[in-house]
mmCIF file of N, CA and C in Angstrom:
data_model
loop_
_atom_site.group_PDB
_atom_site.id
_atom_site.type_symbol
_atom_site.label_atom_id
_atom_site.label_comp_id
_atom_site.label_asym_id
_atom_site.label_seq_id
_atom_site.Cartn_x
_atom_site.Cartn_y
_atom_site.Cartn_z
ATOM 1 N N MET L 1 0.816 -1.191 -0.024
ATOM 2 C CA MET L 1 -0.049 -0.036 -0.003
ATOM 3 C C MET L 1 0.894 1.222 -0.059
ATOM 4 N N GLN L 2 0.612 2.168 -0.860
ATOM 5 C CA GLN L 2 1.337 3.380 -0.882
ATOM 6 C C GLN L 2 0.379 4.484 -0.467
ATOM 7 N N LEU L 3 0.899 5.441 0.344
ATOM 8 C CA LEU L 3 0.181 6.536 0.821
ATOM 9 C C LEU L 3 0.890 7.833 0.458
ATOM 10 N N THR L 4 0.166 8.869 0.169
ATOM 11 C CA THR L 4 0.798 10.178 -0.047
ATOM 12 C C THR L 4 0.880 10.875 1.294
ATOM 13 N N TRP L 5 1.726 11.912 1.328
ATOM 14 C CA TRP L 5 1.838 12.684 2.587
ATOM 15 C C TRP L 5 0.526 13.382 2.876
ATOM 16 N N ASP L 6 -0.253 13.774 1.900
ATOM 17 C CA ASP L 6 -1.558 14.393 2.098
ATOM 18 C C ASP L 6 -2.507 13.405 2.729
ATOM 19 N N GLN L 7 -2.435 12.133 2.309
ATOM 20 C CA GLN L 7 -3.318 11.087 2.929
ATOM 21 C C GLN L 7 -2.937 10.876 4.405
ATOM 22 N N VAL L 8 -1.646 10.817 4.678
ATOM 23 C CA VAL L 8 -1.185 10.605 6.020
ATOM 24 C C VAL L 8 -1.584 11.791 6.900
ATOM 25 N N PHE L 9 -1.363 12.972 6.391
ATOM 26 C CA PHE L 9 -1.708 14.226 7.148
ATOM 27 C C PHE L 9 -3.180 14.247 7.419
ATOM 28 N N ALA L 10 -3.994 13.923 6.435
ATOM 29 C CA ALA L 10 -5.471 13.941 6.625
ATOM 30 C C ALA L 10 -5.935 12.895 7.680
ATOM 31 N N TRP L 11 -5.270 11.719 7.648
ATOM 32 C CA TRP L 11 -5.568 10.664 8.612
ATOM 33 C C TRP L 11 -5.253 11.154 10.022
ATOM 34 N N ARG L 12 -4.051 11.773 10.187
ATOM 35 C CA ARG L 12 -3.614 12.244 11.485
ATOM 36 C C ARG L 12 -4.530 13.368 11.983
ATOM 37 N N LEU L 13 -4.914 14.253 11.151
ATOM 38 C CA LEU L 13 -5.835 15.305 11.575
ATOM 39 C C LEU L 13 -7.156 14.721 12.043
ATOM 40 N N GLY L 14 -7.679 13.703 11.368
ATOM 41 C CA GLY L 14 -8.856 13.033 11.784
ATOM 42 C C GLY L 14 -8.688 12.278 13.108
ATOM 43 N N GLN L 15 -7.601 11.630 13.322
ATOM 44 C CA GLN L 15 -7.294 10.917 14.563
ATOM 45 C C GLN L 15 -7.237 11.871 15.732
ATOM 46 N N GLN L 16 -6.802 13.071 15.529
ATOM 47 C CA GLN L 16 -6.681 13.997 16.653
ATOM 48 C C GLN L 16 -7.885 14.985 16.697
ATOM 49 N N PHE L 17 -8.978 14.630 15.953
ATOM 50 C CA PHE L 17 -10.215 15.433 15.981
ATOM 51 C C PHE L 17 -9.989 16.869 15.553
ATOM 52 N N VAL L 18 -8.969 17.081 14.688
ATOM 53 C CA VAL L 18 -8.788 18.450 14.149
ATOM 54 C C VAL L 18 -9.588 18.728 12.896
ATOM 55 N N ALA L 19 -9.694 17.721 12.029
ATOM 56 C CA ALA L 19 -10.461 17.853 10.787
ATOM 57 C C ALA L 19 -10.998 16.479 10.412
ATOM 58 N N PRO L 20 -12.152 16.342 9.920
ATOM 59 C CA PRO L 20 -13.204 17.410 9.814
ATOM 60 C C PRO L 20 -13.846 17.692 11.170
ATOM 61 N N PRO L 21 -14.530 18.838 11.290
ATOM 62 C CA PRO L 21 -15.149 19.153 12.533
ATOM 63 C C PRO L 21 -16.128 18.074 13.000
ATOM 64 N N THR L 22 -16.066 17.686 14.249
ATOM 65 C CA THR L 22 -16.954 16.667 14.799
ATOM 66 C C THR L 22 -17.525 17.112 16.087
ATOM 67 N N GLU L 23 -18.258 16.271 16.763
ATOM 68 C CA GLU L 23 -18.846 16.638 18.019
ATOM 69 C C GLU L 23 -18.567 15.546 19.113
ATOM 70 N N PRO L 24 -17.302 15.202 19.309
ATOM 71 C CA PRO L 24 -17.000 14.157 20.320
ATOM 72 C C PRO L 24 -17.166 14.737 21.691
ATOM 73 N N PRO L 25 -17.615 13.908 22.670
ATOM 74 C CA PRO L 25 -17.655 14.402 24.036
ATOM 75 C C PRO L 25 -16.226 14.698 24.560
ATOM 76 N N VAL L 26 -16.133 15.575 25.538
ATOM 77 C CA VAL L 26 -14.802 16.000 26.081
ATOM 78 C C VAL L 26 -14.004 14.781 26.542
ATOM 79 N N PRO L 27 -14.555 13.778 27.273
ATOM 80 C CA PRO L 27 -13.700 12.680 27.691
ATOM 81 C C PRO L 27 -13.134 11.899 26.507
ATOM 82 N N GLU L 28 -13.885 11.814 25.415
ATOM 83 C CA GLU L 28 -13.388 11.086 24.195
ATOM 84 C C GLU L 28 -12.180 11.842 23.564
ATOM 85 N N VAL L 29 -12.269 13.192 23.578
ATOM 86 C CA VAL L 29 -11.156 13.970 23.052
ATOM 87 C C VAL L 29 -9.907 13.737 23.901
ATOM 88 N N VAL L 30 -10.101 13.788 25.233
ATOM 89 C CA VAL L 30 -8.993 13.612 26.169
ATOM 90 C C VAL L 30 -8.404 12.202 26.032
ATOM 91 N N ASP L 31 -9.240 11.203 25.880
ATOM 92 C CA ASP L 31 -8.794 9.826 25.702
ATOM 93 C C ASP L 31 -8.041 9.643 24.407
ATOM 94 N N ARG L 32 -8.593 10.191 23.329
ATOM 95 C CA ARG L 32 -7.961 10.023 22.005
ATOM 96 C C ARG L 32 -6.596 10.640 21.988
ATOM 97 N N LEU L 33 -6.411 11.777 22.676
ATOM 98 C CA LEU L 33 -5.149 12.476 22.682
ATOM 99 C C LEU L 33 -4.235 11.971 23.736
ATOM 100 N N CYS L 34 -4.699 10.970 24.526
ATOM 101 C CA CYS L 34 -3.876 10.460 25.669
ATOM 102 C C CYS L 34 -3.544 11.520 26.663
ATOM 103 N N GLY L 35 -4.503 12.380 26.894
ATOM 104 C CA GLY L 35 -4.336 13.487 27.795
ATOM 105 C C GLY L 35 -4.282 14.803 27.119
ATOM 106 N N VAL L 36 -4.583 15.868 27.798
ATOM 107 C CA VAL L 36 -4.552 17.224 27.267
ATOM 108 C C VAL L 36 -3.695 18.100 28.154
ATOM 109 N N LEU L 37 -2.716 18.747 27.565
ATOM 110 C CA LEU L 37 -1.873 19.661 28.336
ATOM 111 C C LEU L 37 -2.748 20.679 29.038
ATOM 112 N N ALA L 38 -2.539 20.794 30.346
ATOM 113 C CA ALA L 38 -3.410 21.649 31.087
ATOM 114 C C ALA L 38 -2.669 22.432 32.186
ATOM 115 N N GLN L 39 -1.613 23.113 31.778
ATOM 116 C CA GLN L 39 -0.948 23.954 32.746
ATOM 117 C C GLN L 39 -1.867 25.004 33.310
ATOM 118 N N ALA L 40 -2.857 25.369 32.541
ATOM 119 C CA ALA L 40 -3.972 26.195 32.986
ATOM 120 C C ALA L 40 -5.215 25.609 32.362
ATOM 121 N N THR L 41 -6.300 25.602 33.146
ATOM 122 C CA THR L 41 -7.526 24.974 32.625
ATOM 123 C C THR L 41 -7.991 25.671 31.314
ATOM 124 N N SER L 42 -7.699 26.936 31.202
ATOM 125 C CA SER L 42 -8.113 27.630 29.947
ATOM 126 C C SER L 42 -7.369 27.038 28.753
ATOM 127 N N LEU L 43 -6.134 26.571 28.881
ATOM 128 C CA LEU L 43 -5.381 25.921 27.821
ATOM 129 C C LEU L 43 -5.980 24.578 27.509
ATOM 130 N N ALA L 44 -6.426 23.827 28.485
ATOM 131 C CA ALA L 44 -7.051 22.571 28.268
ATOM 132 C C ALA L 44 -8.408 22.772 27.488
ATOM 133 N N ASP L 45 -9.171 23.770 27.942
ATOM 134 C CA ASP L 45 -10.421 24.108 27.265
ATOM 135 C C ASP L 45 -10.175 24.455 25.795
ATOM 136 N N LEU L 46 -9.106 25.235 25.551
ATOM 137 C CA LEU L 46 -8.780 25.620 24.182
ATOM 138 C C LEU L 46 -8.417 24.425 23.322
ATOM 139 N N ALA L 47 -7.618 23.507 23.881
ATOM 140 C CA ALA L 47 -7.176 22.318 23.145
ATOM 141 C C ALA L 47 -8.414 21.458 22.781
ATOM 142 N N VAL L 48 -9.334 21.357 23.717
ATOM 143 C CA VAL L 48 -10.565 20.602 23.445
ATOM 144 C C VAL L 48 -11.471 21.309 22.491
ATOM 145 N N ALA L 49 -11.676 22.581 22.679
ATOM 146 C CA ALA L 49 -12.546 23.407 21.893
ATOM 147 C C ALA L 49 -12.134 23.378 20.432
ATOM 148 N N LEU L 50 -10.839 23.397 20.154
ATOM 149 C CA LEU L 50 -10.318 23.345 18.762
ATOM 150 C C LEU L 50 -10.716 22.017 18.073
ATOM 151 N N ARG L 51 -11.111 21.008 18.806
ATOM 152 C CA ARG L 51 -11.374 19.725 18.225
ATOM 153 C C ARG L 51 -12.890 19.445 18.191
ATOM 154 N N ARG L 52 -13.710 20.415 18.562
ATOM 155 C CA ARG L 52 -15.148 20.169 18.588
ATOM 156 C C ARG L 52 -15.832 21.243 17.733
ATOM 157 N N ARG L 53 -16.916 20.862 17.102
ATOM 158 C CA ARG L 53 -17.654 21.804 16.236
ATOM 159 C C ARG L 53 -18.171 23.006 17.064
ATOM 160 N N ALA L 54 -18.728 22.739 18.229
ATOM 161 C CA ALA L 54 -19.275 23.827 19.081
ATOM 162 C C ALA L 54 -18.519 23.846 20.349
ATOM 163 N N ALA L 55 -17.794 24.936 20.559
ATOM 164 C CA ALA L 55 -17.059 25.054 21.798
ATOM 165 C C ALA L 55 -17.951 25.421 22.951
ATOM 166 N N GLU L 56 -17.635 24.850 24.086
ATOM 167 C CA GLU L 56 -18.389 25.164 25.335
ATOM 168 C C GLU L 56 -17.411 25.731 26.347
ATOM 169 N N PRO L 57 -17.727 26.921 26.869
ATOM 170 C CA PRO L 57 -16.824 27.480 27.880
ATOM 171 C C PRO L 57 -16.702 26.566 29.106
ATOM 172 N N ASP L 58 -15.532 26.439 29.644
ATOM 173 C CA ASP L 58 -15.278 25.566 30.791
ATOM 174 C C ASP L 58 -15.683 24.125 30.679
ATOM 175 N N ALA L 59 -15.624 23.591 29.425
ATOM 176 C CA ALA L 59 -16.065 22.188 29.232
ATOM 177 C C ALA L 59 -15.159 21.236 30.027
ATOM 178 N N VAL L 60 -13.861 21.514 29.979
ATOM 179 C CA VAL L 60 -12.941 20.624 30.720
ATOM 180 C C VAL L 60 -13.133 20.727 32.229
ATOM 181 N N VAL L 61 -13.360 21.957 32.718
ATOM 182 C CA VAL L 61 -13.563 22.151 34.139
ATOM 183 C C VAL L 61 -14.828 21.434 34.597
ATOM 184 N N CYS L 62 -15.905 21.433 33.787
ATOM 185 C CA CYS L 62 -17.143 20.664 34.117
ATOM 186 C C CYS L 62 -16.833 19.162 34.184
ATOM 187 N N GLU L 63 -16.078 18.697 33.250
ATOM 188 C CA GLU L 63 -15.737 17.245 33.268
ATOM 189 C C GLU L 63 -14.854 16.920 34.467
ATOM 190 N N LEU L 64 -13.943 17.816 34.830
ATOM 191 C CA LEU L 64 -13.111 17.586 35.981
ATOM 192 C C LEU L 64 -13.967 17.522 37.223
ATOM 193 N N ASN L 65 -14.903 18.466 37.375
ATOM 194 C CA ASN L 65 -15.801 18.528 38.479
ATOM 195 C C ASN L 65 -16.720 17.301 38.629
ATOM 196 N N SER L 66 -17.146 16.742 37.432
ATOM 197 C CA SER L 66 -18.023 15.610 37.459
ATOM 198 C C SER L 66 -17.234 14.266 37.628
ATOM 199 N N GLY L 67 -15.963 14.371 37.468
ATOM 200 C CA GLY L 67 -15.166 13.160 37.671
ATOM 201 C C GLY L 67 -14.946 12.291 36.492
ATOM 202 N N THR L 68 -15.404 12.776 35.307
ATOM 203 C CA THR L 68 -15.182 11.936 34.096
ATOM 204 C C THR L 68 -13.769 12.041 33.519
ATOM 205 N N VAL L 69 -13.101 13.169 33.860
ATOM 206 C CA VAL L 69 -11.677 13.289 33.581
ATOM 207 C C VAL L 69 -11.013 13.728 34.888
ATOM 208 N N ALA L 70 -9.732 13.457 35.033
ATOM 209 C CA ALA L 70 -9.003 13.799 36.263
ATOM 210 C C ALA L 70 -7.716 14.488 35.877
ATOM 211 N N ALA L 71 -7.225 15.303 36.783
ATOM 212 C CA ALA L 71 -5.965 15.951 36.597
ATOM 213 C C ALA L 71 -4.875 15.068 37.189
ATOM 214 N N ALA L 72 -3.868 14.816 36.365
ATOM 215 C CA ALA L 72 -2.744 13.990 36.791
ATOM 216 C C ALA L 72 -1.486 14.812 36.724
ATOM 217 N N LEU L 73 -0.719 14.858 37.781
ATOM 218 C CA LEU L 73 0.476 15.676 37.767
ATOM 219 C C LEU L 73 1.728 14.827 37.496
ATOM 220 N N GLY L 74 2.349 15.174 36.424
ATOM 221 C CA GLY L 74 3.646 14.518 36.046
ATOM 222 C C GLY L 74 4.590 15.673 35.860
ATOM 223 N N ARG L 75 5.237 15.672 34.735
ATOM 224 C CA ARG L 75 6.112 16.826 34.436
ATOM 225 C C ARG L 75 5.216 18.047 34.154
ATOM 226 N N ASP L 76 4.107 17.840 33.510
ATOM 227 C CA ASP L 76 3.109 18.895 33.245
ATOM 228 C C ASP L 76 1.782 18.347 33.802
ATOM 229 N N LEU L 77 0.857 19.268 33.987
ATOM 230 C CA LEU L 77 -0.493 18.843 34.386
ATOM 231 C C LEU L 77 -1.260 18.413 33.173
ATOM 232 N N ALA L 78 -1.924 17.297 33.244
ATOM 233 C CA ALA L 78 -2.655 16.808 32.054
ATOM 234 C C ALA L 78 -4.052 16.300 32.558
ATOM 235 N N SER L 79 -5.036 16.452 31.705
ATOM 236 C CA SER L 79 -6.372 15.905 32.024
ATOM 237 C C SER L 79 -6.406 14.515 31.448
ATOM 238 N N VAL L 80 -6.756 13.530 32.268
ATOM 239 C CA VAL L 80 -6.814 12.154 31.766
ATOM 240 C C VAL L 80 -8.175 11.605 32.028
ATOM 241 N N ARG L 81 -8.628 10.696 31.174
ATOM 242 C CA ARG L 81 -9.953 10.148 31.274
ATOM 243 C C ARG L 81 -10.065 9.109 32.417
ATOM 244 N N VAL L 82 -11.148 9.154 33.156
ATOM 245 C CA VAL L 82 -11.332 8.235 34.254
ATOM 246 C C VAL L 82 -12.471 7.303 33.838
ATOM 247 N N GLU L 83 -12.311 6.013 33.940
ATOM 248 C CA GLU L 83 -13.336 5.029 33.667
ATOM 249 C C GLU L 83 -14.105 4.640 34.849
#
Protein backbone atom coordinates (compact mmCIF):
# COMPACT_ATOMS: atom_id res chain seq x y z
CA MET A 1 0.00 0.00 0.00
CA GLN A 2 1.31 3.41 -0.90
CA LEU A 3 0.16 6.56 0.80
CA THR A 4 0.79 10.17 -0.06
CA TRP A 5 1.83 12.70 2.56
CA ASP A 6 -1.55 14.39 2.09
CA GLN A 7 -3.33 11.12 2.95
CA VAL A 8 -1.18 10.59 6.03
CA PHE A 9 -1.69 14.19 7.14
CA ALA A 10 -5.48 13.93 6.64
CA TRP A 11 -5.58 10.68 8.64
CA ARG A 12 -3.62 12.23 11.50
CA LEU A 13 -5.84 15.32 11.59
CA GLY A 14 -8.87 13.02 11.79
CA GLN A 15 -7.32 10.90 14.54
CA GLN A 16 -6.70 14.00 16.63
CA PHE A 17 -10.21 15.42 15.99
CA VAL A 18 -8.78 18.45 14.17
CA ALA A 19 -10.45 17.85 10.80
CA PRO A 20 -13.20 17.38 9.80
CA PRO A 21 -15.15 19.16 12.56
CA THR A 22 -16.95 16.65 14.78
CA GLU A 23 -18.85 16.64 18.05
CA PRO A 24 -17.03 14.17 20.32
CA PRO A 25 -17.64 14.41 24.06
CA VAL A 26 -14.82 15.98 26.08
CA PRO A 27 -13.71 12.67 27.67
CA GLU A 28 -13.39 11.10 24.22
CA VAL A 29 -11.15 13.95 23.05
CA VAL A 30 -8.98 13.61 26.16
CA ASP A 31 -8.83 9.83 25.70
CA ARG A 32 -7.95 10.01 22.00
CA LEU A 33 -5.15 12.49 22.67
CA CYS A 34 -3.86 10.44 25.63
CA GLY A 35 -4.34 13.49 27.82
CA VAL A 36 -4.56 17.22 27.27
CA LEU A 37 -1.88 19.64 28.34
CA ALA A 38 -3.43 21.66 31.12
CA GLN A 39 -0.92 23.95 32.74
CA ALA A 40 -3.95 26.21 33.00
CA THR A 41 -7.53 24.98 32.61
CA SER A 42 -8.09 27.63 29.94
CA LEU A 43 -5.39 25.94 27.82
CA ALA A 44 -7.07 22.56 28.24
CA ASP A 45 -10.41 24.11 27.26
CA LEU A 46 -8.79 25.62 24.17
CA ALA A 47 -7.20 22.31 23.16
CA VAL A 48 -10.56 20.55 23.45
CA ALA A 49 -12.57 23.39 21.86
CA LEU A 50 -10.33 23.34 18.77
CA ARG A 51 -11.40 19.73 18.23
CA ARG A 52 -15.15 20.20 18.60
CA ARG A 53 -17.66 21.79 16.24
CA ALA A 54 -19.29 23.81 19.05
CA ALA A 55 -17.01 25.07 21.80
CA GLU A 56 -18.40 25.17 25.32
CA PRO A 57 -16.84 27.50 27.89
CA ASP A 58 -15.26 25.61 30.81
CA ALA A 59 -16.07 22.21 29.25
CA VAL A 60 -12.94 20.62 30.71
CA VAL A 61 -13.59 22.14 34.15
CA CYS A 62 -17.14 20.70 34.11
CA GLU A 63 -15.75 17.26 33.27
CA LEU A 64 -13.11 17.58 35.99
CA ASN A 65 -15.80 18.51 38.51
CA SER A 66 -18.03 15.61 37.44
CA GLY A 67 -15.14 13.16 37.69
CA THR A 68 -15.19 11.93 34.08
CA VAL A 69 -11.68 13.29 33.59
CA ALA A 70 -9.02 13.80 36.24
CA ALA A 71 -5.95 15.96 36.61
CA ALA A 72 -2.73 13.99 36.79
CA LEU A 73 0.49 15.67 37.79
CA GLY A 74 3.63 14.54 36.05
CA ARG A 75 6.11 16.85 34.44
CA ASP A 76 3.12 18.87 33.28
CA LEU A 77 -0.48 18.85 34.41
CA ALA A 78 -2.69 16.81 32.09
CA SER A 79 -6.36 15.90 32.02
CA VAL A 80 -6.81 12.15 31.75
CA ARG A 81 -9.97 10.14 31.28
CA VAL A 82 -11.36 8.24 34.25
CA GLU A 83 -13.34 5.05 33.64
